[in-house]
Amino acid sequence: MTKNNNHIRQIEECVAFLQERLPFIPPLVIQLGTGLGDLAGQVQPALILPYNEIPNFPSSTVSSHQGNLIVGHLHGVPVIILQGRFHCYEGYSSKEVAFPIRVLSLLGVKTLILTNAAGGLNPAFAPGSIMIFRDHLNLLGDNPLRGPNVEAWGPRFPDFSVPYDPELTRIALESATVCGLDKVVTGVYACIPGPSLETPAETRWLRGCGADAVGMSSIPEIIVARHAGMEVLGLSVISNVNDPDKMQPIILEEIIAAAEAVKPQLERLIIEIIRRRYAEN
Ligand code: HPA
């Protein structure tokens, strides 16, 4: 069996499994990143599936990520929560990283909201800012759509001229105002493979390339979601701001602590966004 046929088979097996198990198919998936998994606690769960019980799902090797797929209601809105994600630095290809999103798109989920922790590059940002993705730079050196295209899943050359949904972005900015959050900004997210953090020269270069924030996640999932025609909203918690002329060590525990500190604001923001988005429908 070719590698691609194997991938298709694994996806189809997983779709068939979830089709049978999920009590309903929500319109929305929220993927929670480093230190941000607690929103799941506010969900009225109908089903909690550990990733290791879902056929062909990758398993997270990072201790700050729990691995559960949760189906339920978040303040009355039907949602799937992906609590924990996979990263290329764990050894996964970007196709493997995006596996859950491909499966959910084939089940009929229409919207992807994802959160992560990122390093700020824009000097106007501060630790604790929340950045709404306006655009991105894929610097992974990999793309989840590499290889033969499955026409039924999306086009060979998907358009990325408007990568992030303008209506969701508008709602997110409006929601930030309503929630009284004054550190919500928009910006360009650069995705590096990691796991080594940026050198001063890389930080300077990323800034020069127009990146406002840098991290090691989310872009494979976003590329697959857009290929499948889903609308996407990306939210980064800015845990640290890097200055190439005054680099400070970037310490995982500090990233997690910073993400923790912003969690209540991020949760309020997401809840307001989904209320508005789904109230307007
Ligand atoms: N660089 C890359 N990834 C990160 C950072 C950073 O400074 N902070 C949080 N995730």
Coordinates of C-alpha atoms and ligand atoms in Angstrom, one line a residue:
M1 CA 0.0 0.0 0.0
T2 CA 1.4 3.5 -0.8
K3 CA 1.9 6.0 1.9
N4 CA -0.9 8.1 0.6
N5 CA -3.4 5.2 0.4
N6 CA -2.4 4.3 4.0
H7 CA -3.1 7.9 5.1
I8 CA -6.5 7.9 3.4
R9 CA -7.4 4.5 5.0
Q10 CA -6.4 5.7 8.4
I11 CA -8.5 8.9 8.0
E12 CA -11.5 6.9 6.8
E13 CA -11.2 4.4 9.7
C14 CA -11.2 7.2 12.2
V15 CA -14.1 9.1 10.5
A16 CA -16.2 5.8 10.6
F17 CA -15.3 5.3 14.3
L18 CA -16.3 8.8 15.3
Q19 CA -19.4 8.8 13.2
E20 CA -20.6 5.9 15.2
R21 CA -19.5 7.3 18.6
L22 CA -20.3 11.0 18.6
P23 CA -23.7 11.8 19.9
F24 CA -24.0 14.8 17.5
I25 CA -21.7 16.7 15.2
P26 CA -21.1 20.3 16.4
P27 CA -20.4 23.0 13.9
L28 CA -17.3 24.1 15.7
V29 CA -14.0 22.6 17.0
I30 CA -11.9 24.5 19.5
Q31 CA -8.3 23.3 19.8
L32 CA -6.6 24.3 23.1
G33 CA -2.8 24.7 23.3
T34 CA -0.1 24.9 25.9
G35 CA -1.4 25.7 29.4
L36 CA -4.8 26.6 27.9
G37 CA -6.7 23.3 28.3
D38 CA -9.0 24.4 31.1
L39 CA -11.8 25.8 28.9
A40 CA -12.8 22.1 28.7
G41 CA -13.8 22.3 32.3
Q42 CA -16.7 24.7 31.3
V43 CA -18.1 22.2 28.8
Q44 CA -21.1 20.1 29.6
P45 CA -19.7 16.9 28.2
A46 CA -21.7 14.4 26.3
L47 CA -18.7 12.3 25.5
I48 CA -15.0 12.4 26.5
L49 CA -12.6 10.3 24.3
P50 CA -9.0 10.1 25.3
Y51 CA -6.9 10.4 22.1
N52 CA -5.4 6.9 22.7
E53 CA -8.8 5.4 22.3
I54 CA -9.4 6.9 18.9
P55 CA -8.1 4.8 16.0
N56 CA -5.0 6.2 14.3
F57 CA -4.9 9.4 16.3
P58 CA -1.4 10.5 17.1
S59 CA -0.6 10.6 20.8
S60 CA 0.8 13.8 22.5
T61 CA 4.3 13.4 23.9
V62 CA 4.3 16.8 25.6
S63 CA 3.4 16.8 29.3
S64 CA 1.8 20.3 29.2
H65 CA -0.8 18.9 26.8
Q66 CA -3.7 16.7 27.8
G67 CA -5.0 14.4 25.1
N68 CA -8.8 14.3 25.0
L69 CA -11.5 14.9 22.4
I70 CA -14.6 16.2 24.2
V71 CA -18.0 16.7 22.6
G72 CA -20.6 18.7 24.5
H73 CA -22.0 22.2 25.0
L74 CA -20.1 25.3 26.0
H75 CA -22.6 27.9 27.3
G76 CA -25.3 26.3 25.2
V77 CA -23.2 26.1 22.0
P78 CA -22.5 22.6 20.7
V79 CA -18.7 22.2 20.4
I80 CA -15.9 19.7 20.1
I81 CA -12.9 20.5 22.2
L82 CA -9.5 19.1 21.3
Q83 CA -7.6 19.3 24.5
G84 CA -4.0 19.0 23.4
R85 CA -2.3 18.9 20.1
F86 CA 0.7 17.4 18.2
H87 CA 3.8 19.2 17.0
C88 CA 6.3 18.7 14.3
Y89 CA 9.1 18.9 16.9
E90 CA 7.7 15.7 18.5
G91 CA 8.7 13.9 15.3
Y92 CA 5.3 14.1 13.5
S93 CA 4.9 15.2 9.9
S94 CA 2.6 18.1 9.4
K95 CA 0.1 15.7 7.8
E96 CA 0.1 13.7 11.1
V97 CA -0.2 16.9 13.2
A98 CA -3.3 17.9 11.2
F99 CA -4.9 14.4 11.3
P100 CA -7.6 15.3 13.8
I101 CA -8.7 18.4 11.8
R102 CA -8.9 16.4 8.5
V103 CA -11.1 13.9 10.3
L104 CA -13.4 16.5 11.8
S105 CA -13.7 18.3 8.5
L106 CA -14.9 15.1 6.9
L107 CA -17.4 14.7 9.7
G108 CA -18.9 18.1 8.8
V109 CA -17.4 20.4 11.3
K110 CA -17.3 23.9 9.7
T111 CA -15.3 26.2 12.0
L112 CA -11.9 25.8 13.7
I113 CA -10.9 28.1 16.6
L114 CA -7.4 27.4 18.0
T115 CA -5.3 28.7 20.8
N116 CA -1.6 28.6 21.5
A117 CA 1.1 30.3 23.4
A118 CA 3.6 32.3 21.3
G119 CA 6.5 34.6 21.6
G120 CA 5.9 38.2 20.8
L121 CA 8.1 39.9 18.1
N122 CA 6.2 43.1 17.7
P123 CA 7.6 45.5 20.3
A124 CA 4.1 47.0 20.8
F125 CA 3.0 43.7 22.3
A126 CA 3.3 42.8 26.0
P127 CA 3.3 39.5 27.8
G128 CA -0.4 38.8 28.3
S129 CA -1.5 40.2 25.0
I130 CA -3.9 38.1 23.0
M131 CA -3.1 38.1 19.2
I132 CA -5.8 37.3 16.7
F133 CA -4.2 35.8 13.6
R134 CA -4.4 38.1 10.6
D135 CA -2.0 36.1 8.5
H136 CA 0.8 33.6 8.9
L137 CA 4.3 32.5 7.7
N138 CA 4.7 28.7 7.4
L139 CA 8.4 28.2 8.1
L140 CA 8.0 24.5 8.9
G141 CA 9.6 23.4 5.7
D142 CA 6.7 21.0 5.4
N143 CA 3.1 21.2 4.3
P144 CA 0.3 18.8 5.3
L145 CA -1.0 18.8 1.7
R146 CA 2.3 17.4 0.3
G147 CA 1.8 14.4 -1.8
P148 CA -1.1 13.3 -4.1
N149 CA -4.1 15.4 -3.6
V150 CA -7.4 13.8 -2.6
E151 CA -9.8 15.9 -4.8
A152 CA -12.8 15.0 -2.6
W153 CA -11.1 16.6 0.4
G154 CA -10.1 19.9 -1.3
P155 CA -8.3 21.5 -4.3
R156 CA -4.7 20.7 -5.3
F157 CA -3.8 24.4 -5.0
P158 CA -6.0 25.9 -2.3
D159 CA -6.3 29.7 -2.3
F160 CA -4.8 31.4 0.8
S161 CA -5.4 35.0 -0.2
V162 CA -7.8 35.3 2.8
P163 CA -6.5 32.8 5.3
Y164 CA -8.5 33.9 8.3
D165 CA -12.2 34.5 8.3
P166 CA -12.9 38.2 8.2
E167 CA -16.3 37.8 9.9
L168 CA -14.9 35.7 12.7
T169 CA -12.1 38.2 13.1
R170 CA -14.6 41.1 13.3
I171 CA -16.6 39.2 15.9
A172 CA -13.5 38.5 17.9
L173 CA -12.5 42.1 18.0
E174 CA -16.0 43.2 18.9
S175 CA -16.0 40.5 21.7
A176 CA -12.7 41.8 23.1
T177 CA -14.3 45.3 23.4
V178 CA -17.4 43.9 25.0
C179 CA -15.3 41.9 27.5
G180 CA -13.2 45.0 28.3
L181 CA -10.0 43.3 27.2
D182 CA -7.6 46.0 26.1
K183 CA -4.6 43.8 25.2
V184 CA -6.2 42.1 22.2
V185 CA -4.3 42.8 18.9
T186 CA -4.1 41.3 15.4
G187 CA -0.9 40.1 13.8
V188 CA 1.1 37.7 11.7
Y189 CA 2.0 34.3 13.2
A190 CA 5.3 32.7 12.2
C191 CA 5.4 28.9 12.6
I192 CA 8.9 27.5 13.1
P193 CA 9.6 23.7 13.5
G194 CA 11.4 24.0 16.9
P195 CA 12.1 22.7 19.3
S196 CA 15.1 25.0 19.7
L197 CA 14.0 28.5 20.4
E198 CA 15.0 31.5 18.3
T199 CA 18.5 32.9 18.3
P200 CA 18.9 36.7 18.3
A201 CA 19.6 36.7 14.5
E202 CA 16.5 34.6 13.8
T203 CA 14.4 36.9 16.0
R204 CA 15.7 39.9 14.0
W205 CA 15.0 38.1 10.7
L206 CA 11.5 37.1 11.7
R207 CA 10.7 40.6 12.7
G208 CA 12.0 41.8 9.3
C209 CA 9.8 39.2 7.6
G210 CA 6.7 40.9 9.1
A211 CA 6.0 38.4 11.8
D212 CA 4.4 39.7 15.0
A213 CA 4.6 36.5 17.0
V214 CA 6.4 33.1 16.7
G215 CA 5.5 29.6 17.8
M216 CA 5.8 26.0 16.9
S217 CA 2.2 24.9 16.3
S218 CA -1.2 25.4 14.6
I219 CA -0.3 26.0 11.0
P220 CA -0.6 22.4 9.8
E221 CA -4.1 22.3 11.3
I222 CA -5.0 25.6 9.7
I223 CA -3.8 24.6 6.3
V224 CA -5.8 21.5 6.3
A225 CA -8.9 23.3 7.7
R226 CA -8.7 25.9 4.9
H227 CA -8.1 23.1 2.3
A228 CA -11.3 21.5 3.5
G229 CA -13.2 24.9 3.3
M230 CA -13.5 25.4 7.1
E231 CA -13.4 29.0 8.5
V232 CA -10.5 29.6 10.9
L233 CA -9.8 31.9 13.9
G234 CA -6.4 31.6 15.5
L235 CA -5.6 33.1 19.0
S236 CA -2.1 33.3 20.5
V237 CA -1.4 34.2 24.1
I238 CA 1.7 36.2 24.0
S239 CA 3.7 34.7 26.8
N240 CA 7.0 36.6 26.3
V241 CA 8.2 39.4 24.0
N242 CA 11.6 38.8 22.4
D243 CA 14.0 41.7 21.6
P244 CA 16.9 40.6 19.3
D245 CA 19.1 43.2 21.0
K246 CA 18.2 42.2 24.5
M247 CA 17.4 38.4 24.3
Q248 CA 16.3 36.8 27.6
P249 CA 16.2 33.1 28.1
I250 CA 12.8 31.7 27.2
I251 CA 11.8 29.1 29.8
L252 CA 8.9 26.7 29.3
E253 CA 7.7 27.0 32.9
E254 CA 7.4 30.8 32.4
I255 CA 5.5 30.3 29.1
I256 CA 3.1 28.0 30.9
A257 CA 2.7 30.4 33.8
A258 CA 2.1 33.4 31.5
A259 CA -0.5 31.4 29.5
E260 CA -2.2 30.4 32.8
A261 CA -2.4 34.1 33.9
V262 CA -4.3 35.0 30.7
K263 CA -6.5 32.0 30.6
P264 CA -9.5 33.6 32.3
Q265 CA -9.5 36.5 29.7
L266 CA -9.0 34.1 26.8
E267 CA -11.8 31.9 28.0
R268 CA -14.2 34.9 28.4
L269 CA -13.2 36.0 24.9
I270 CA -13.8 32.6 23.3
I271 CA -17.2 32.3 25.0
E272 CA -18.3 35.7 23.9
I273 CA -17.1 34.9 20.3
I274 CA -19.1 31.7 20.0
R275 CA -22.2 33.3 21.6
R276 CA -22.1 36.1 19.1
R277 CA -21.2 33.8 16.2
Y278 CA -23.9 31.3 16.8
A279 CA -26.5 33.8 18.1
E280 CA -26.1 35.6 14.7
N281 CA -26.9 32.5 12.7
Ligands
HPA1 N1 9.3 31.2 20.6 C1 8.7 30.1 20.1 N2 7.7 29.5 20.6 C2 7.2 30.1 21.8 C3 7.7 31.2 22.3 C4 8.9 31.8 21.7 O1 9.4 32.8 22.2 N3 7.0 31.6 23.4 C5 6.0 30.6 23.5 N4 6.1 29.7 22.5

